Tab-separated table of C-alpha atoms and ligand atoms in Angstrom:
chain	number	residue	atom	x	y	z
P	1276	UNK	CA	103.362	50.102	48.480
P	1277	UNK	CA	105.604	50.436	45.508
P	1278	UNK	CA	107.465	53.850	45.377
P	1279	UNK	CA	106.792	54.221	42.059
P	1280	UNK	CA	103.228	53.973	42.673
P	1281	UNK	CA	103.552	57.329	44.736
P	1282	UNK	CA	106.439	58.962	43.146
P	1283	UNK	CA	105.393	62.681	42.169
P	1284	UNK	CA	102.047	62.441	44.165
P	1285	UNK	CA	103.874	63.547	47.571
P	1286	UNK	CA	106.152	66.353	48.299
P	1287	UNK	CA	107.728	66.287	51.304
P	1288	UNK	CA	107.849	63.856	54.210
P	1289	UNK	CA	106.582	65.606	57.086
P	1290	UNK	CA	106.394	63.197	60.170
P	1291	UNK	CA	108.392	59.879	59.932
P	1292	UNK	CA	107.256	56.681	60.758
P	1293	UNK	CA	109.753	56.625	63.987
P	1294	UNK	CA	108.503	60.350	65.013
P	1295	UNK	CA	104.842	59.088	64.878
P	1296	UNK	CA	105.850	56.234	67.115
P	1297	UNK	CA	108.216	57.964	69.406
P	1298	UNK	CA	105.389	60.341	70.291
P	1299	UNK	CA	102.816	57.847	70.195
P	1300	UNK	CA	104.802	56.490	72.718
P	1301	UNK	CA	104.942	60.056	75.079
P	1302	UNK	CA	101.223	60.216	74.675
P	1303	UNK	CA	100.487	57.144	75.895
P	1304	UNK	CA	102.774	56.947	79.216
P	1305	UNK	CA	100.807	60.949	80.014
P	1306	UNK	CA	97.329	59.095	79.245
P	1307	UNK	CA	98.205	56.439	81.354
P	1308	UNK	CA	99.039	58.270	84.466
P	1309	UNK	CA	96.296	60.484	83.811
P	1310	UNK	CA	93.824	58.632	83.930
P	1311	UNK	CA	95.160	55.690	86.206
P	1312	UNK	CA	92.750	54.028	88.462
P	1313	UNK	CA	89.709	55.171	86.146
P	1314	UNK	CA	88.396	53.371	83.457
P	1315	UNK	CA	88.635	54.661	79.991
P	1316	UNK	CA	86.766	54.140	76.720
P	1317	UNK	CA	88.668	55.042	73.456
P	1318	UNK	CA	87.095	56.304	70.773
P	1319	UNK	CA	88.300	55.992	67.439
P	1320	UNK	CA	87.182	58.072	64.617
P	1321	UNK	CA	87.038	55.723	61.425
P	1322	UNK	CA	88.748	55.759	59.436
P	1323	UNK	CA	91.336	58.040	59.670
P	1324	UNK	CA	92.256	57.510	63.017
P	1325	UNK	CA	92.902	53.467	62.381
P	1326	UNK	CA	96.383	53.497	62.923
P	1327	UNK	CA	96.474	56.264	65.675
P	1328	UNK	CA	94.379	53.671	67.781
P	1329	UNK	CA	96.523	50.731	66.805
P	1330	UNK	CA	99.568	51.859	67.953
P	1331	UNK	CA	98.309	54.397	71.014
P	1332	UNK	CA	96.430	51.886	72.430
P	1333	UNK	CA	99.312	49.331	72.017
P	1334	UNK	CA	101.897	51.706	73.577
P	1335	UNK	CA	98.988	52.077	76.894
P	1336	UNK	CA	99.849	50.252	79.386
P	1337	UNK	CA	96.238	50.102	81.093
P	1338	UNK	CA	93.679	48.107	79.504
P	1339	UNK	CA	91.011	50.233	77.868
P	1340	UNK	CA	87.710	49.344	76.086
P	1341	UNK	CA	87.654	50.573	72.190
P	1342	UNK	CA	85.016	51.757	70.022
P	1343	UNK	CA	84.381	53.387	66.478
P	1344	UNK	CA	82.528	56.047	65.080
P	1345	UNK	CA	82.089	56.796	61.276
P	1346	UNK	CA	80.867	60.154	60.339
P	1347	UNK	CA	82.030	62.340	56.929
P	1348	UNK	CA	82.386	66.298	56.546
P	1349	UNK	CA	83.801	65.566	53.531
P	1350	UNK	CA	83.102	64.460	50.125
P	1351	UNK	CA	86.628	63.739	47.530
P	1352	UNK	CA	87.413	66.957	48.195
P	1353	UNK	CA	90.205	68.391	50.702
P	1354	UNK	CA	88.208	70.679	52.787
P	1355	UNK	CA	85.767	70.242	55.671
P	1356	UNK	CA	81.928	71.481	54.830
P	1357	UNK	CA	81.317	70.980	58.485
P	1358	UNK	CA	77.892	69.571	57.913
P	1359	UNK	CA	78.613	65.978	59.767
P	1360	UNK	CA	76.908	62.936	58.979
P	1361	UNK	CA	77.139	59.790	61.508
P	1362	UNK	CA	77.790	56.904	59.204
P	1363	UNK	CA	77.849	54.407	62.221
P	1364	UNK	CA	77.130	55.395	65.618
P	1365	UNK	CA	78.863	53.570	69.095
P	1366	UNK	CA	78.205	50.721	70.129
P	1367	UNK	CA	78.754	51.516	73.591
P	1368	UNK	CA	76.710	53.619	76.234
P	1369	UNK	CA	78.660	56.673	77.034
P	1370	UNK	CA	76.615	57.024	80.381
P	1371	UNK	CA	79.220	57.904	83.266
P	1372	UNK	CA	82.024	56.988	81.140
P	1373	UNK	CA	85.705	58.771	80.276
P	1374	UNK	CA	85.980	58.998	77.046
P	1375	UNK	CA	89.153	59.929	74.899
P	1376	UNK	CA	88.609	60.419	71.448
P	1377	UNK	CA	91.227	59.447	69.135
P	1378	UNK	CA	91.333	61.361	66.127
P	1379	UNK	CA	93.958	61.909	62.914
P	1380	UNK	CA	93.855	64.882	62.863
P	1381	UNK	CA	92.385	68.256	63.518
P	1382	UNK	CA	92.183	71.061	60.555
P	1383	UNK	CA	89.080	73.490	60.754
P	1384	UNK	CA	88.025	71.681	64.358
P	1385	UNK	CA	84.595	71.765	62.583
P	1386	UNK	CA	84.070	67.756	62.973
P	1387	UNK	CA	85.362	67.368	66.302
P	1388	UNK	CA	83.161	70.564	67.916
P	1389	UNK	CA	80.577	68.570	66.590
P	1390	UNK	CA	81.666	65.390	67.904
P	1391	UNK	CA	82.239	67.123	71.522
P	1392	UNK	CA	78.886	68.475	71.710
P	1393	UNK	CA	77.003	65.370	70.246
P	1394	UNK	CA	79.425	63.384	73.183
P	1395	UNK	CA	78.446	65.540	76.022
P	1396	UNK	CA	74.960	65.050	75.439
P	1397	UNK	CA	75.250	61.469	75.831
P	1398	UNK	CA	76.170	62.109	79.550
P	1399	UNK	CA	80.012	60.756	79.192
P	1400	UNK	CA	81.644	61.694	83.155
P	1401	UNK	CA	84.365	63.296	81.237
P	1402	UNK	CA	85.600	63.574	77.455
P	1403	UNK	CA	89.094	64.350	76.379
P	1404	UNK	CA	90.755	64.425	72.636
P	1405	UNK	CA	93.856	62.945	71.640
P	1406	UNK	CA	95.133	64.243	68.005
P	1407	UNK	CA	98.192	63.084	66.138
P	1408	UNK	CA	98.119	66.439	64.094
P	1409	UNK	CA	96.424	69.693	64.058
P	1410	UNK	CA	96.854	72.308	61.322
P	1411	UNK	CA	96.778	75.762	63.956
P	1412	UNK	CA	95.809	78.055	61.158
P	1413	UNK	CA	93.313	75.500	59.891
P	1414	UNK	CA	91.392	76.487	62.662
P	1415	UNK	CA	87.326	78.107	62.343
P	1416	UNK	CA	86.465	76.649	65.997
P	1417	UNK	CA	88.777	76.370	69.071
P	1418	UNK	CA	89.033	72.905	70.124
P	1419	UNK	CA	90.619	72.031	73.626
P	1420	UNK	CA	92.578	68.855	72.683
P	1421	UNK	CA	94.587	67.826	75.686
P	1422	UNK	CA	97.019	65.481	73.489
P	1423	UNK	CA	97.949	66.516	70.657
P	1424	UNK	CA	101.227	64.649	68.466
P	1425	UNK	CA	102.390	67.316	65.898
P	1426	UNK	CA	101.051	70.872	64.599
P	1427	UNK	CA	101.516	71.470	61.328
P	1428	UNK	CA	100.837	73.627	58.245
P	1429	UNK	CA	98.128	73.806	56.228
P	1430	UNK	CA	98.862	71.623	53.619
P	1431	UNK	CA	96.767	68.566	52.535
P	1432	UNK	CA	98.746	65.665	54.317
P	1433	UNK	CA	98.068	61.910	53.789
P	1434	UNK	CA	99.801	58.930	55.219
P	1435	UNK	CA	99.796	56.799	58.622
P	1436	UNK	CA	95.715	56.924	58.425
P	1437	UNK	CA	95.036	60.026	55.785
P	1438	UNK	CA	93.755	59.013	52.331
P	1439	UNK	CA	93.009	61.360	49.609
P	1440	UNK	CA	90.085	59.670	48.063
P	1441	UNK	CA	90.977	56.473	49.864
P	1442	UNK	CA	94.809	56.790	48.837
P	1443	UNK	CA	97.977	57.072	50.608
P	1444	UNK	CA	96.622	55.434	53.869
P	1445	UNK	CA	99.005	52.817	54.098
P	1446	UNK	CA	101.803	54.830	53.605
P	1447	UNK	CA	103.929	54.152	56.782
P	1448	UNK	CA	104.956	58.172	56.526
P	1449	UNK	CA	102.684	60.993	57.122
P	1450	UNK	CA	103.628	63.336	53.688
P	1451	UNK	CA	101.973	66.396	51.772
P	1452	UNK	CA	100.103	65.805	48.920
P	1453	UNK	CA	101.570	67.751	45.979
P	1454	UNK	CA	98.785	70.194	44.854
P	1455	UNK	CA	98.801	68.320	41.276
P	1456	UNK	CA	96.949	65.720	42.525
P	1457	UNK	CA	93.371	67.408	44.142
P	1458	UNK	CA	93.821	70.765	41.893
U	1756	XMP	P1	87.952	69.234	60.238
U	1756	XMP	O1	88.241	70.301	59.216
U	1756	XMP	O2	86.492	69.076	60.488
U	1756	XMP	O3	88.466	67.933	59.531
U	1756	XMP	O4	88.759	69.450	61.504
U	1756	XMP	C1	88.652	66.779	60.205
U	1756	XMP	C2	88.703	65.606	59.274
U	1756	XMP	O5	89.032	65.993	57.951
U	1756	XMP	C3	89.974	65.120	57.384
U	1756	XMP	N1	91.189	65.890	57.059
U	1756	XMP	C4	92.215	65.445	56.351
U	1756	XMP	N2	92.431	64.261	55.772
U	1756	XMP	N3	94.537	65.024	55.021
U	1756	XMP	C5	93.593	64.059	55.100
U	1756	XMP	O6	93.826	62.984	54.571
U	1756	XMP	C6	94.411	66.239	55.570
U	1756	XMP	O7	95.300	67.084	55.475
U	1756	XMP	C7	93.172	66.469	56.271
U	1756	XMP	N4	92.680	67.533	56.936
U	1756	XMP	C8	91.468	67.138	57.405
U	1756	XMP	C9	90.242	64.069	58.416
U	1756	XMP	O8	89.428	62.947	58.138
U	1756	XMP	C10	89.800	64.676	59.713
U	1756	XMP	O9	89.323	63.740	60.641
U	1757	MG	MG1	89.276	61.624	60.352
């Protein structure tokens, strides 16, 4: 992407493309030992969490089984309705498996609660989230999130995964969105 295509749309540079991966990195070596000798099912939350499961799963050394889920809590806007829609469901059984979900990011907690409980019901033998950001005073519902990358403010952040309207995903960078461009 051409800098001038971005230049006055982003504000700051919040997480750099070598912070990303150097955690990315962390995270994986913990999920590995955790859950070494079981076998594990990543979930991927479309489509957001694209290049989290690229480069997690890449950094893994075990070999895990990958799936996607699609759902929306939100419209163009910036903030979460929590009503969730499944766009496309798994394609796998979750009966008896471990599941990790691997999200973006978590800001109200609104679509993952919803996630959890719609998981559990499924009768997955355990269910863990892994998180490259979380926005702490975001937060309407506790999540448990045993892996989480980076906690940060409450701005509106795209990059590495986060669009605004389908923008800024491919930005190798995770930045905040000056207030210009959604207000
Ligand atoms: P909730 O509020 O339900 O939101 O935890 C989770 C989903 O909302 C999106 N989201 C964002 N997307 N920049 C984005 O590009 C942000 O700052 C942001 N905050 C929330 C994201 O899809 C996430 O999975
Ligand atoms: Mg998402």
């Amino acid at each position: 992407m051409e800098s001038s295509d971005i230049a006055g749309d982003l504000t700051t540079i919040l997480v750099t493309e070598q912070q990303i991966h150097d955690k990315l990195d962390e995270l994986a070596a913990q999920i590995d030992s955790d859950y070494e000798g079981k076998d594990l099912l990543l979930v991927g939350v479309l489509k957001g969490a694209v290049m989290v499961m690229a480069d997690l799963s890449r950094a893994m050394k075990k070999h895990v089984s990958i799936d996607w889920m699609a759902v929306s809590s939100y419209g163009a806007g910036t903030k979460s309705s929590g009503v969730v829609q499944i766009r496309k469901d798994l394609d796998s059984d979750l009966t008896g498996r471990h599941v990790l979900i691997v999200e973006d990011i978590i800001d109200s907690g609104l679509t993952l609660s919803w996630l959890l409980e719609n998981f559990a019901s499924r009768g997955a033998a355990s269910i863990e989230v892994c998180a490259l950001l979380r926005k702490p005073e975001a937060a309407k519902v506790q999540i448990d999130c045993k892996y989480v990358g980076f906690d940060i403010p409450t701005d509106f952040v795209v990059g590495y995964g986060l669009d605004f309207d389908e923008r800024y995903r491919n930005l190798r960078d995770v930045a905040v969105l000056a207030p210009h461009v959604y207000s």
